[in-house]
Structure formats: C-alpha cells, structure tokens
C-alpha cells in the first residue's frame, strides 16, 4: 500500500472513532498536515459528523478552511478552557509518545491547543516511529528580531559541531520565522531536557519537541496486518 493510502486508512479509522466514541457536543482540537487533511475528508463523508461536535479548535488557516468546508463549527481558544481530544499527525514519535512536530510550520498553535486537551491522539503511519528523535530536523519558531543572536543561543546549548540551523523562507501565521536544527539524536530524557532549555531562550516562541503534557496518549498507526493502536503511560 502506498504511504498516502496508509494515511487514508488511518484517517478513516480515526474519523469513525471520533464520531462513534466521543460524547455528543464534545470539543476537538484539530492539527495540521496531510494525515489530518485525510481525516477531515473522512469526517466530511460521515453525515452526522458536523452535528456531533460542538465545534473544533483549529491549528492553522488551512485546517480551519477544510473544517468549515465540511460544516464543522470553528471555536476559538480564547473562549475555552479545556477540550476532550487533540488529534494530529507527527513528524517523529518514539516509544514513550514523545514527538517532533512542526514540519508543516504550525507548531506553536499545535502546542497551545494540545496543552488544552485531556488526551492527545496521534495519527501517523509507522514510518514516523523512531527510537531516537532528531533525524527529522527539529523546528523552532522565533521572533524575527535579532535572529542571529537567538540562533547562536540555541546552538550554544548543544555543544555539538555537527549541528546546523537552517532558516525556512516562509513567515509563519504568527509572523515568526522557523529554523530547523539538523543532526540531533535524542533519547526521551534528552528531549525533555532540551525542550525545557529551548523554552528559556528569549525570542523562542515554541519548539517542535512535544513532551510532558503535550505528548501523545494514543497512537493510531499501521503494521503489516492493518491499523494498530499504541497507548502510552
Ligand atoms: C504540522 O506542523 C506537523 O506537526 C504535522 O503534524 C506533521 O508535519 C505531520 O504531517 P503529515 O501528516 O503530513 O505527515
């Protein structure tokens, strides 16, 4: 099966789960990326879906537009304290449910909305499952002011000459810039420590390490037999 078809089958499973195993009028946080896009497409095929949910919080303009297109009510984080489920893809996920996210540039909103959720359900094909985090470059969103100093402060944490920071061309929805850190190889403990250190650098808006209260509780993925669910403590 192609990677896209695997993502579609994961998305189909997740759409059925969300409409059949959640309370009516619940609130869902919806991530960003191709797997999420397939999930929204699948929700659009379920006639009851738009009425089942009170609404959804969206993590990007692209996701919001797709949700509106299938009739989902869009809610704003300002009006809500807590949501039942946050559902999103990942760029990498390890055996503890820790992730690298932000390949699509939406990491800041993703992290905020994930932090409001009682549980994070990750939907990711099994190519995203890794032993160590960091083969996928770690995105860090910065305010553009004094970019060279901020990047210098970020790189000084690592003390590793093999690392490099590459700036993306595009500006984010928050008017930030994203640099991707290449060459990391992080255990869970490393990832937890690094996330905390990056959060302390002035000018860093958010980093793409999802640990602590934003790590995954469940992973919907695939193996050779079909869909499998992992749960993390
Ligand atoms: C978006 O910013 C990322 O966090 C996505 O969750 C990630 O890039 C996964 O994308 P795909 O579903 O396209 O693999």
JSON list of C-alpha atoms and ligand atoms in Angstrom, two decimals:
[
{"chain": "A", "resi": 1, "resn": "UNK", "atom": "CA", "xyz": [0.00, 0.00, 0.00]},
{"chain": "A", "resi": 2, "resn": "UNK", "atom": "CA", "xyz": [1.31, 3.49, -0.78]},
{"chain": "A", "resi": 3, "resn": "UNK", "atom": "CA", "xyz": [2.15, 5.91, 2.04]},
{"chain": "A", "resi": 4, "resn": "UNK", "atom": "CA", "xyz": [-0.85, 8.03, 1.08]},
{"chain": "A", "resi": 5, "resn": "UNK", "atom": "CA", "xyz": [-3.22, 5.07, 1.18]},
{"chain": "A", "resi": 6, "resn": "UNK", "atom": "CA", "xyz": [-1.86, 4.09, 4.61]},
{"chain": "A", "resi": 7, "resn": "UNK", "atom": "CA", "xyz": [-2.51, 7.64, 5.83]},
{"chain": "A", "resi": 8, "resn": "UNK", "atom": "CA", "xyz": [-6.03, 7.46, 4.38]},
{"chain": "A", "resi": 9, "resn": "UNK", "atom": "CA", "xyz": [-6.81, 4.20, 6.17]},
{"chain": "A", "resi": 10, "resn": "UNK", "atom": "CA", "xyz": [-5.52, 5.62, 9.47]},
{"chain": "A", "resi": 11, "resn": "UNK", "atom": "CA", "xyz": [-7.63, 8.73, 8.87]},
{"chain": "A", "resi": 12, "resn": "UNK", "atom": "CA", "xyz": [-10.73, 6.64, 8.14]},
{"chain": "A", "resi": 13, "resn": "UNK", "atom": "CA", "xyz": [-10.29, 4.71, 11.39]},
{"chain": "A", "resi": 14, "resn": "UNK", "atom": "CA", "xyz": [-9.80, 7.95, 13.34]},
{"chain": "A", "resi": 15, "resn": "UNK", "atom": "CA", "xyz": [-12.89, 9.61, 11.81]},
{"chain": "A", "resi": 16, "resn": "UNK", "atom": "CA", "xyz": [-15.06, 6.64, 12.80]},
{"chain": "A", "resi": 17, "resn": "UNK", "atom": "CA", "xyz": [-13.54, 6.66, 16.29]},
{"chain": "A", "resi": 18, "resn": "UNK", "atom": "CA", "xyz": [-14.15, 10.39, 16.79]},
{"chain": "A", "resi": 19, "resn": "UNK", "atom": "CA", "xyz": [-17.79, 10.23, 15.72]},
{"chain": "A", "resi": 20, "resn": "UNK", "atom": "CA", "xyz": [-18.68, 6.95, 17.47]},
{"chain": "A", "resi": 21, "resn": "UNK", "atom": "CA", "xyz": [-16.63, 7.02, 20.69]},
{"chain": "A", "resi": 22, "resn": "UNK", "atom": "CA", "xyz": [-16.92, 10.58, 21.90]},
{"chain": "A", "resi": 23, "resn": "UNK", "atom": "CA", "xyz": [-19.77, 12.32, 23.71]},
{"chain": "A", "resi": 24, "resn": "UNK", "atom": "CA", "xyz": [-22.14, 14.37, 21.60]},
{"chain": "A", "resi": 25, "resn": "UNK", "atom": "CA", "xyz": [-21.25, 18.08, 21.75]},
{"chain": "A", "resi": 26, "resn": "UNK", "atom": "CA", "xyz": [-17.63, 17.43, 22.65]},
{"chain": "A", "resi": 27, "resn": "UNK", "atom": "CA", "xyz": [-14.87, 19.78, 21.53]},
{"chain": "A", "resi": 28, "resn": "UNK", "atom": "CA", "xyz": [-11.94, 18.54, 19.48]},
{"chain": "A", "resi": 29, "resn": "UNK", "atom": "CA", "xyz": [-8.60, 20.19, 18.67]},
{"chain": "A", "resi": 30, "resn": "UNK", "atom": "CA", "xyz": [-7.53, 19.52, 15.10]},
{"chain": "A", "resi": 31, "resn": "UNK", "atom": "CA", "xyz": [-3.89, 19.57, 13.96]},
{"chain": "A", "resi": 32, "resn": "UNK", "atom": "CA", "xyz": [-2.29, 20.27, 10.61]},
{"chain": "A", "resi": 33, "resn": "UNK", "atom": "CA", "xyz": [-0.76, 18.15, 7.87]},
{"chain": "A", "resi": 34, "resn": "UNK", "atom": "CA", "xyz": [-1.63, 15.61, 5.21]},
{"chain": "A", "resi": 35, "resn": "UNK", "atom": "CA", "xyz": [-2.87, 12.92, 7.63]},
{"chain": "A", "resi": 36, "resn": "UNK", "atom": "CA", "xyz": [-5.16, 15.46, 9.29]},
{"chain": "A", "resi": 37, "resn": "UNK", "atom": "CA", "xyz": [-6.38, 16.57, 5.85]},
{"chain": "A", "resi": 38, "resn": "UNK", "atom": "CA", "xyz": [-7.37, 12.98, 5.10]},
{"chain": "A", "resi": 39, "resn": "UNK", "atom": "CA", "xyz": [-9.09, 12.79, 8.49]},
{"chain": "A", "resi": 40, "resn": "UNK", "atom": "CA", "xyz": [-11.17, 15.89, 7.69]},
{"chain": "A", "resi": 41, "resn": "UNK", "atom": "CA", "xyz": [-12.03, 14.40, 4.29]},
{"chain": "A", "resi": 42, "resn": "UNK", "atom": "CA", "xyz": [-13.24, 11.24, 6.05]},
{"chain": "A", "resi": 43, "resn": "UNK", "atom": "CA", "xyz": [-15.26, 13.24, 8.60]},
{"chain": "A", "resi": 44, "resn": "UNK", "atom": "CA", "xyz": [-16.87, 15.00, 5.64]},
{"chain": "A", "resi": 45, "resn": "UNK", "atom": "CA", "xyz": [-18.19, 11.64, 4.40]},
{"chain": "A", "resi": 46, "resn": "UNK", "atom": "CA", "xyz": [-19.97, 10.93, 7.72]},
{"chain": "A", "resi": 47, "resn": "UNK", "atom": "CA", "xyz": [-23.34, 12.78, 7.58]},
{"chain": "A", "resi": 48, "resn": "UNK", "atom": "CA", "xyz": [-23.69, 13.08, 11.37]},
{"chain": "A", "resi": 49, "resn": "UNK", "atom": "CA", "xyz": [-20.16, 14.45, 11.94]},
{"chain": "A", "resi": 50, "resn": "UNK", "atom": "CA", "xyz": [-20.85, 18.19, 11.68]},
{"chain": "A", "resi": 51, "resn": "UNK", "atom": "CA", "xyz": [-23.71, 17.93, 14.24]},
{"chain": "A", "resi": 52, "resn": "UNK", "atom": "CA", "xyz": [-21.91, 15.52, 16.57]},
{"chain": "A", "resi": 53, "resn": "UNK", "atom": "CA", "xyz": [-19.27, 18.01, 17.71]},
{"chain": "A", "resi": 54, "resn": "UNK", "atom": "CA", "xyz": [-19.94, 21.29, 19.47]},
{"chain": "A", "resi": 55, "resn": "UNK", "atom": "CA", "xyz": [-17.01, 22.56, 17.48]},
{"chain": "A", "resi": 56, "resn": "UNK", "atom": "CA", "xyz": [-13.31, 22.29, 16.86]},
{"chain": "A", "resi": 57, "resn": "UNK", "atom": "CA", "xyz": [-10.22, 24.37, 17.54]},
{"chain": "A", "resi": 58, "resn": "UNK", "atom": "CA", "xyz": [-8.00, 24.59, 14.51]},
{"chain": "A", "resi": 59, "resn": "UNK", "atom": "CA", "xyz": [-4.22, 24.91, 14.43]},
{"chain": "A", "resi": 60, "resn": "UNK", "atom": "CA", "xyz": [-3.83, 26.56, 11.03]},
{"chain": "A", "resi": 61, "resn": "UNK", "atom": "CA", "xyz": [-5.66, 28.56, 8.40]},
{"chain": "A", "resi": 62, "resn": "UNK", "atom": "CA", "xyz": [-5.53, 25.55, 6.06]},
{"chain": "A", "resi": 63, "resn": "UNK", "atom": "CA", "xyz": [-7.13, 23.20, 8.60]},
{"chain": "A", "resi": 64, "resn": "UNK", "atom": "CA", "xyz": [-9.74, 25.79, 9.53]},
{"chain": "A", "resi": 65, "resn": "UNK", "atom": "CA", "xyz": [-10.81, 26.21, 5.93]},
{"chain": "A", "resi": 66, "resn": "UNK", "atom": "CA", "xyz": [-11.14, 22.46, 5.43]},
{"chain": "A", "resi": 67, "resn": "UNK", "atom": "CA", "xyz": [-13.19, 22.11, 8.63]},
{"chain": "A", "resi": 68, "resn": "UNK", "atom": "CA", "xyz": [-15.50, 24.94, 7.56]},
{"chain": "A", "resi": 69, "resn": "UNK", "atom": "CA", "xyz": [-15.93, 23.27, 4.16]},
{"chain": "A", "resi": 70, "resn": "UNK", "atom": "CA", "xyz": [-17.43, 20.18, 5.83]},
{"chain": "A", "resi": 71, "resn": "UNK", "atom": "CA", "xyz": [-19.66, 22.24, 8.12]},
{"chain": "A", "resi": 72, "resn": "UNK", "atom": "CA", "xyz": [-17.72, 21.97, 11.40]},
{"chain": "A", "resi": 73, "resn": "UNK", "atom": "CA", "xyz": [-18.23, 24.87, 13.80]},
{"chain": "A", "resi": 74, "resn": "UNK", "atom": "CA", "xyz": [-14.92, 26.65, 14.49]},
{"chain": "A", "resi": 75, "resn": "UNK", "atom": "CA", "xyz": [-14.27, 27.68, 18.10]},
{"chain": "A", "resi": 76, "resn": "UNK", "atom": "CA", "xyz": [-11.59, 29.98, 19.41]},
{"chain": "A", "resi": 77, "resn": "UNK", "atom": "CA", "xyz": [-9.16, 29.03, 22.22]},
{"chain": "A", "resi": 78, "resn": "UNK", "atom": "CA", "xyz": [-9.98, 32.33, 23.99]},
{"chain": "A", "resi": 79, "resn": "UNK", "atom": "CA", "xyz": [-13.46, 31.03, 24.87]},
{"chain": "A", "resi": 80, "resn": "UNK", "atom": "CA", "xyz": [-12.47, 27.54, 26.01]},
{"chain": "A", "resi": 81, "resn": "UNK", "atom": "CA", "xyz": [-10.52, 26.19, 28.98]},
{"chain": "A", "resi": 82, "resn": "UNK", "atom": "CA", "xyz": [-10.31, 22.50, 28.17]},
{"chain": "A", "resi": 83, "resn": "UNK", "atom": "CA", "xyz": [-11.01, 20.17, 25.26]},
{"chain": "A", "resi": 84, "resn": "UNK", "atom": "CA", "xyz": [-11.64, 16.43, 25.21]},
{"chain": "A", "resi": 85, "resn": "UNK", "atom": "CA", "xyz": [-9.26, 15.35, 22.47]},
{"chain": "A", "resi": 86, "resn": "UNK", "atom": "CA", "xyz": [-6.47, 16.85, 20.43]},
{"chain": "A", "resi": 87, "resn": "UNK", "atom": "CA", "xyz": [-5.79, 14.87, 17.26]},
{"chain": "A", "resi": 88, "resn": "UNK", "atom": "CA", "xyz": [-2.83, 15.46, 14.98]},
{"chain": "A", "resi": 89, "resn": "UNK", "atom": "CA", "xyz": [-0.01, 13.86, 12.99]},
{"chain": "A", "resi": 90, "resn": "UNK", "atom": "CA", "xyz": [3.67, 13.87, 13.90]},
{"chain": "A", "resi": 91, "resn": "UNK", "atom": "CA", "xyz": [6.97, 14.08, 12.09]},
{"chain": "A", "resi": 92, "resn": "UNK", "atom": "CA", "xyz": [8.53, 11.59, 14.53]},
{"chain": "A", "resi": 93, "resn": "UNK", "atom": "CA", "xyz": [7.17, 9.70, 17.56]},
{"chain": "A", "resi": 94, "resn": "UNK", "atom": "CA", "xyz": [9.12, 7.49, 19.96]},
{"chain": "A", "resi": 95, "resn": "UNK", "atom": "CA", "xyz": [8.17, 4.59, 22.21]},
{"chain": "A", "resi": 96, "resn": "UNK", "atom": "CA", "xyz": [7.21, 6.98, 25.04]},
{"chain": "A", "resi": 97, "resn": "UNK", "atom": "CA", "xyz": [4.83, 9.01, 22.88]},
{"chain": "A", "resi": 98, "resn": "UNK", "atom": "CA", "xyz": [7.25, 11.97, 22.67]},
{"chain": "A", "resi": 99, "resn": "UNK", "atom": "CA", "xyz": [7.25, 13.68, 19.30]},
{"chain": "A", "resi": 100, "resn": "UNK", "atom": "CA", "xyz": [8.91, 16.07, 16.92]},
{"chain": "A", "resi": 101, "resn": "UNK", "atom": "CA", "xyz": [6.25, 18.18, 15.24]},
{"chain": "A", "resi": 102, "resn": "UNK", "atom": "CA", "xyz": [6.11, 21.35, 13.19]},
{"chain": "A", "resi": 103, "resn": "UNK", "atom": "CA", "xyz": [7.18, 20.10, 9.79]},
{"chain": "A", "resi": 104, "resn": "UNK", "atom": "CA", "xyz": [4.17, 21.99, 8.46]},
{"chain": "A", "resi": 105, "resn": "UNK", "atom": "CA", "xyz": [5.11, 25.14, 10.38]},
{"chain": "A", "resi": 106, "resn": "UNK", "atom": "CA", "xyz": [2.11, 25.12, 12.73]},
{"chain": "A", "resi": 107, "resn": "UNK", "atom": "CA", "xyz": [3.96, 24.03, 15.89]},
{"chain": "A", "resi": 108, "resn": "UNK", "atom": "CA", "xyz": [3.05, 26.98, 18.12]},
{"chain": "A", "resi": 109, "resn": "UNK", "atom": "CA", "xyz": [-0.72, 26.71, 17.72]},
{"chain": "A", "resi": 110, "resn": "UNK", "atom": "CA", "xyz": [-0.43, 22.92, 17.77]},
{"chain": "A", "resi": 111, "resn": "UNK", "atom": "CA", "xyz": [1.35, 23.05, 21.13]},
{"chain": "A", "resi": 112, "resn": "UNK", "atom": "CA", "xyz": [-1.08, 25.54, 22.66]},
{"chain": "A", "resi": 113, "resn": "UNK", "atom": "CA", "xyz": [-4.16, 23.59, 21.64]},
{"chain": "A", "resi": 114, "resn": "UNK", "atom": "CA", "xyz": [-2.58, 20.22, 22.52]},
{"chain": "A", "resi": 115, "resn": "UNK", "atom": "CA", "xyz": [-1.87, 21.61, 26.01]},
{"chain": "A", "resi": 116, "resn": "UNK", "atom": "CA", "xyz": [-5.61, 22.29, 26.49]},
{"chain": "A", "resi": 117, "resn": "UNK", "atom": "CA", "xyz": [-6.62, 18.69, 25.74]},
{"chain": "A", "resi": 118, "resn": "UNK", "atom": "CA", "xyz": [-7.33, 15.83, 28.11]},
{"chain": "A", "resi": 119, "resn": "UNK", "atom": "CA", "xyz": [-5.64, 13.49, 25.64]},
{"chain": "A", "resi": 120, "resn": "UNK", "atom": "CA", "xyz": [-3.54, 13.70, 22.50]},
{"chain": "A", "resi": 121, "resn": "UNK", "atom": "CA", "xyz": [-4.32, 11.12, 19.82]},
{"chain": "A", "resi": 122, "resn": "UNK", "atom": "CA", "xyz": [-1.52, 10.95, 17.29]},
{"chain": "A", "resi": 123, "resn": "UNK", "atom": "CA", "xyz": [-2.36, 9.67, 13.80]},
{"chain": "A", "resi": 124, "resn": "UNK", "atom": "CA", "xyz": [0.83, 8.73, 11.99]},
{"chain": "A", "resi": 125, "resn": "UNK", "atom": "CA", "xyz": [1.93, 5.99, 9.62]},
{"chain": "A", "resi": 126, "resn": "UNK", "atom": "CA", "xyz": [4.62, 3.72, 11.00]},
{"chain": "A", "resi": 127, "resn": "UNK", "atom": "CA", "xyz": [7.43, 5.44, 9.09]},
{"chain": "A", "resi": 128, "resn": "UNK", "atom": "CA", "xyz": [7.16, 8.13, 11.81]},
{"chain": "A", "resi": 129, "resn": "UNK", "atom": "CA", "xyz": [8.02, 5.73, 14.66]},
{"chain": "A", "resi": 130, "resn": "UNK", "atom": "CA", "xyz": [11.66, 6.15, 15.78]},
{"chain": "A", "resi": 131, "resn": "UNK", "atom": "CA", "xyz": [14.00, 5.00, 18.55]},
{"chain": "A", "resi": 132, "resn": "UNK", "atom": "CA", "xyz": [15.74, 8.39, 18.82]},
{"chain": "A", "resi": 133, "resn": "UNK", "atom": "CA", "xyz": [14.23, 11.77, 17.96]},
{"chain": "A", "resi": 134, "resn": "UNK", "atom": "CA", "xyz": [16.03, 14.17, 15.64]},
{"chain": "A", "resi": 135, "resn": "UNK", "atom": "CA", "xyz": [16.65, 12.59, 12.29]},
{"chain": "A", "resi": 136, "resn": "UNK", "atom": "CA", "xyz": [13.73, 14.79, 11.24]},
{"chain": "A", "resi": 137, "resn": "UNK", "atom": "CA", "xyz": [15.05, 18.36, 11.71]},
{"chain": "A", "resi": 138, "resn": "UNK", "atom": "CA", "xyz": [13.69, 19.99, 14.86]},
{"chain": "A", "resi": 139, "resn": "UNK", "atom": "CA", "xyz": [11.66, 23.14, 14.05]},
{"chain": "A", "resi": 140, "resn": "UNK", "atom": "CA", "xyz": [11.99, 26.14, 16.33]},
{"chain": "A", "resi": 141, "resn": "UNK", "atom": "CA", "xyz": [9.81, 29.22, 15.83]},
{"chain": "A", "resi": 142, "resn": "UNK", "atom": "CA", "xyz": [11.45, 32.56, 16.71]},
{"chain": "A", "resi": 143, "resn": "UNK", "atom": "CA", "xyz": [10.51, 36.19, 16.66]},
{"chain": "A", "resi": 144, "resn": "UNK", "atom": "CA", "xyz": [12.44, 37.71, 13.74]},
{"chain": "A", "resi": 145, "resn": "UNK", "atom": "CA", "xyz": [14.13, 40.37, 15.93]},
{"chain": "A", "resi": 146, "resn": "UNK", "atom": "CA", "xyz": [17.87, 39.66, 16.46]},
{"chain": "A", "resi": 147, "resn": "UNK", "atom": "CA", "xyz": [17.62, 36.35, 14.68]},
{"chain": "A", "resi": 148, "resn": "UNK", "atom": "CA", "xyz": [21.41, 35.67, 14.59]},
{"chain": "A", "resi": 149, "resn": "UNK", "atom": "CA", "xyz": [21.74, 36.08, 18.38]},
{"chain": "A", "resi": 150, "resn": "UNK", "atom": "CA", "xyz": [18.77, 33.82, 19.07]},
{"chain": "A", "resi": 151, "resn": "UNK", "atom": "CA", "xyz": [20.16, 31.15, 16.73]},
{"chain": "A", "resi": 152, "resn": "UNK", "atom": "CA", "xyz": [23.60, 31.48, 18.36]},
{"chain": "A", "resi": 153, "resn": "UNK", "atom": "CA", "xyz": [21.98, 30.98, 21.78]},
{"chain": "A", "resi": 154, "resn": "UNK", "atom": "CA", "xyz": [20.10, 27.94, 20.52]},
{"chain": "A", "resi": 155, "resn": "UNK", "atom": "CA", "xyz": [23.20, 26.31, 19.04]},
{"chain": "A", "resi": 156, "resn": "UNK", "atom": "CA", "xyz": [25.27, 27.06, 22.17]},
{"chain": "A", "resi": 157, "resn": "UNK", "atom": "CA", "xyz": [23.01, 24.69, 24.15]},
{"chain": "A", "resi": 158, "resn": "UNK", "atom": "CA", "xyz": [24.17, 21.71, 22.14]},
{"chain": "A", "resi": 159, "resn": "UNK", "atom": "CA", "xyz": [27.96, 21.99, 22.10]},
{"chain": "A", "resi": 160, "resn": "UNK", "atom": "CA", "xyz": [27.97, 19.79, 19.01]},
{"chain": "A", "resi": 161, "resn": "UNK", "atom": "CA", "xyz": [29.76, 20.93, 15.85]},
{"chain": "A", "resi": 162, "resn": "UNK", "atom": "CA", "xyz": [27.74, 18.53, 13.69]},
{"chain": "A", "resi": 163, "resn": "UNK", "atom": "CA", "xyz": [24.57, 20.53, 14.27]},
{"chain": "A", "resi": 164, "resn": "UNK", "atom": "CA", "xyz": [23.30, 23.18, 11.90]},
{"chain": "A", "resi": 165, "resn": "UNK", "atom": "CA", "xyz": [20.38, 25.58, 11.90]},
{"chain": "A", "resi": 166, "resn": "UNK", "atom": "CA", "xyz": [18.67, 26.25, 8.60]},
{"chain": "A", "resi": 167, "resn": "UNK", "atom": "CA", "xyz": [16.15, 29.03, 8.25]},
{"chain": "A", "resi": 168, "resn": "UNK", "atom": "CA", "xyz": [12.94, 28.43, 6.33]},
{"chain": "A", "resi": 169, "resn": "UNK", "atom": "CA", "xyz": [11.96, 31.01, 3.71]},
{"chain": "A", "resi": 170, "resn": "UNK", "atom": "CA", "xyz": [8.37, 31.45, 4.80]},
{"chain": "A", "resi": 171, "resn": "UNK", "atom": "CA", "xyz": [6.94, 33.57, 7.63]},
{"chain": "A", "resi": 172, "resn": "UNK", "atom": "CA", "xyz": [4.55, 31.76, 9.97]},
{"chain": "A", "resi": 173, "resn": "UNK", "atom": "CA", "xyz": [0.92, 32.64, 10.73]},
{"chain": "A", "resi": 174, "resn": "UNK", "atom": "CA", "xyz": [2.27, 34.20, 13.98]},
{"chain": "A", "resi": 175, "resn": "UNK", "atom": "CA", "xyz": [4.70, 36.40, 11.98]},
{"chain": "A", "resi": 176, "resn": "UNK", "atom": "CA", "xyz": [7.60, 34.32, 13.27]},
{"chain": "A", "resi": 177, "resn": "UNK", "atom": "CA", "xyz": [10.40, 32.56, 11.43]},
{"chain": "A", "resi": 178, "resn": "UNK", "atom": "CA", "xyz": [11.31, 28.90, 11.71]},
{"chain": "A", "resi": 179, "resn": "UNK", "atom": "CA", "xyz": [14.79, 27.44, 11.91]},
{"chain": "A", "resi": 180, "resn": "UNK", "atom": "CA", "xyz": [15.27, 23.69, 11.61]},
{"chain": "A", "resi": 181, "resn": "UNK", "atom": "CA", "xyz": [18.01, 22.08, 13.72]},
{"chain": "A", "resi": 182, "resn": "UNK", "atom": "CA", "xyz": [19.69, 19.23, 11.84]},
{"chain": "A", "resi": 183, "resn": "UNK", "atom": "CA", "xyz": [21.76, 16.43, 13.34]},
{"chain": "A", "resi": 184, "resn": "UNK", "atom": "CA", "xyz": [20.02, 15.67, 16.65]},
{"chain": "A", "resi": 185, "resn": "UNK", "atom": "CA", "xyz": [19.82, 12.19, 18.15]},
{"chain": "A", "resi": 186, "resn": "UNK", "atom": "CA", "xyz": [17.69, 12.42, 21.30]},
{"chain": "A", "resi": 187, "resn": "UNK", "atom": "CA", "xyz": [16.60, 9.89, 23.89]},
{"chain": "A", "resi": 188, "resn": "UNK", "atom": "CA", "xyz": [13.36, 10.68, 25.74]},
{"chain": "A", "resi": 189, "resn": "UNK", "atom": "CA", "xyz": [15.34, 12.17, 28.61]},
{"chain": "A", "resi": 190, "resn": "UNK", "atom": "CA", "xyz": [17.38, 14.31, 26.18]},
{"chain": "A", "resi": 191, "resn": "UNK", "atom": "CA", "xyz": [14.19, 15.51, 24.51]},
{"chain": "A", "resi": 192, "resn": "UNK", "atom": "CA", "xyz": [12.57, 16.52, 27.81]},
{"chain": "A", "resi": 193, "resn": "UNK", "atom": "CA", "xyz": [15.69, 18.42, 28.91]},
{"chain": "A", "resi": 194, "resn": "UNK", "atom": "CA", "xyz": [16.15, 20.09, 25.54]},
{"chain": "A", "resi": 195, "resn": "UNK", "atom": "CA", "xyz": [12.53, 21.22, 25.31]},
{"chain": "A", "resi": 196, "resn": "UNK", "atom": "CA", "xyz": [12.87, 22.90, 28.72]},
{"chain": "A", "resi": 197, "resn": "UNK", "atom": "CA", "xyz": [16.15, 24.62, 27.76]},
{"chain": "A", "resi": 198, "resn": "UNK", "atom": "CA", "xyz": [14.81, 25.91, 24.45]},
{"chain": "A", "resi": 199, "resn": "UNK", "atom": "CA", "xyz": [11.77, 27.33, 26.21]},
{"chain": "A", "resi": 200, "resn": "UNK", "atom": "CA", "xyz": [14.10, 29.51, 28.30]},
{"chain": "A", "resi": 201, "resn": "UNK", "atom": "CA", "xyz": [15.82, 31.28, 25.39]},
{"chain": "A", "resi": 202, "resn": "UNK", "atom": "CA", "xyz": [14.47, 34.82, 24.91]},
{"chain": "A", "resi": 203, "resn": "UNK", "atom": "CA", "xyz": [12.97, 35.14, 21.43]},
{"chain": "A", "resi": 204, "resn": "UNK", "atom": "CA", "xyz": [11.98, 31.49, 21.06]},
{"chain": "A", "resi": 205, "resn": "UNK", "atom": "CA", "xyz": [8.21, 31.29, 20.53]},
{"chain": "A", "resi": 206, "resn": "UNK", "atom": "CA", "xyz": [7.93, 27.49, 20.56]},
{"chain": "A", "resi": 207, "resn": "UNK", "atom": "CA", "xyz": [9.95, 24.42, 19.71]},
{"chain": "A", "resi": 208, "resn": "UNK", "atom": "CA", "xyz": [8.79, 21.25, 17.99]},
{"chain": "A", "resi": 209, "resn": "UNK", "atom": "CA", "xyz": [9.54, 18.85, 20.85]},
{"chain": "A", "resi": 210, "resn": "UNK", "atom": "CA", "xyz": [6.24, 17.62, 22.30]},
{"chain": "A", "resi": 211, "resn": "UNK", "atom": "CA", "xyz": [6.89, 16.09, 25.72]},
{"chain": "A", "resi": 212, "resn": "UNK", "atom": "CA", "xyz": [5.26, 16.43, 29.15]},
{"chain": "A", "resi": 213, "resn": "UNK", "atom": "CA", "xyz": [1.58, 17.41, 28.97]},
{"chain": "A", "resi": 214, "resn": "UNK", "atom": "CA", "xyz": [1.66, 17.62, 25.16]},
{"chain": "A", "resi": 215, "resn": "UNK", "atom": "CA", "xyz": [2.98, 14.13, 24.44]},
{"chain": "A", "resi": 216, "resn": "UNK", "atom": "CA", "xyz": [0.76, 11.54, 22.77]},
{"chain": "A", "resi": 217, "resn": "UNK", "atom": "CA", "xyz": [-1.56, 9.37, 24.86]},
{"chain": "A", "resi": 218, "resn": "UNK", "atom": "CA", "xyz": [-2.50, 7.14, 21.91]},
{"chain": "A", "resi": 219, "resn": "UNK", "atom": "CA", "xyz": [-1.01, 6.49, 18.51]},
{"chain": "A", "resi": 220, "resn": "UNK", "atom": "CA", "xyz": [-3.14, 5.24, 15.63]},
{"chain": "A", "resi": 221, "resn": "UNK", "atom": "CA", "xyz": [-0.72, 3.73, 13.15]},
{"chain": "A", "resi": 222, "resn": "UNK", "atom": "CA", "xyz": [-0.27, 0.72, 10.89]},
{"chain": "A", "resi": 223, "resn": "UNK", "atom": "CA", "xyz": [1.63, -2.55, 10.65]},
{"chain": "A", "resi": 224, "resn": "UNK", "atom": "CA", "xyz": [1.54, -5.30, 8.05]},
{"chain": "A", "resi": 225, "resn": "UNK", "atom": "CA", "xyz": [-1.82, -6.55, 9.40]},
{"chain": "A", "resi": 226, "resn": "UNK", "atom": "CA", "xyz": [-3.53, -3.16, 9.25]},
{"chain": "A", "resi": 227, "resn": "UNK", "atom": "CA", "xyz": [-4.38, -0.49, 11.84]},
{"chain": "A", "resi": 228, "resn": "UNK", "atom": "CA", "xyz": [-2.81, -0.76, 15.29]},
{"chain": "A", "resi": 229, "resn": "UNK", "atom": "CA", "xyz": [-3.24, 1.40, 18.39]},
{"chain": "A", "resi": 230, "resn": "UNK", "atom": "CA", "xyz": [-0.44, 2.08, 20.86]},
{"chain": "A", "resi": 231, "resn": "UNK", "atom": "CA", "xyz": [-1.14, 3.62, 24.22]},
{"chain": "A", "resi": 232, "resn": "UNK", "atom": "CA", "xyz": [1.47, 5.38, 26.33]},
{"chain": "A", "resi": 233, "resn": "UNK", "atom": "CA", "xyz": [1.62, 5.85, 30.09]},
{"chain": "B", "resi": 1, "resn": "LIG", "atom": "C1", "xyz": [2.49, 20.15, 11.26]},
{"chain": "B", "resi": 1, "resn": "LIG", "atom": "O1", "xyz": [3.07, 21.33, 11.68]},
{"chain": "B", "resi": 1, "resn": "LIG", "atom": "C2", "xyz": [3.19, 18.94, 11.82]},
{"chain": "B", "resi": 1, "resn": "LIG", "atom": "O2", "xyz": [3.30, 18.99, 13.22]},
{"chain": "B", "resi": 1, "resn": "LIG", "atom": "C3", "xyz": [2.46, 17.71, 11.34]},
{"chain": "B", "resi": 1, "resn": "LIG", "atom": "O3", "xyz": [1.77, 17.07, 12.37]},
{"chain": "B", "resi": 1, "resn": "LIG", "atom": "C4", "xyz": [3.40, 16.81, 10.70]},
{"chain": "B", "resi": 1, "resn": "LIG", "atom": "O4", "xyz": [4.18, 17.52, 9.76]},
{"chain": "B", "resi": 1, "resn": "LIG", "atom": "C5", "xyz": [2.74, 15.57, 10.11]},
{"chain": "B", "resi": 1, "resn": "LIG", "atom": "O5", "xyz": [2.37, 15.78, 8.80]},
{"chain": "B", "resi": 1, "resn": "LIG", "atom": "P1", "xyz": [1.85, 14.63, 7.83]},
{"chain": "B", "resi": 1, "resn": "LIG", "atom": "O6", "xyz": [0.54, 14.18, 8.38]},
{"chain": "B", "resi": 1, "resn": "LIG", "atom": "O7", "xyz": [1.72, 15.35, 6.53]},
{"chain": "B", "resi": 1, "resn": "LIG", "atom": "O8", "xyz": [2.86, 13.54, 7.79]}
]
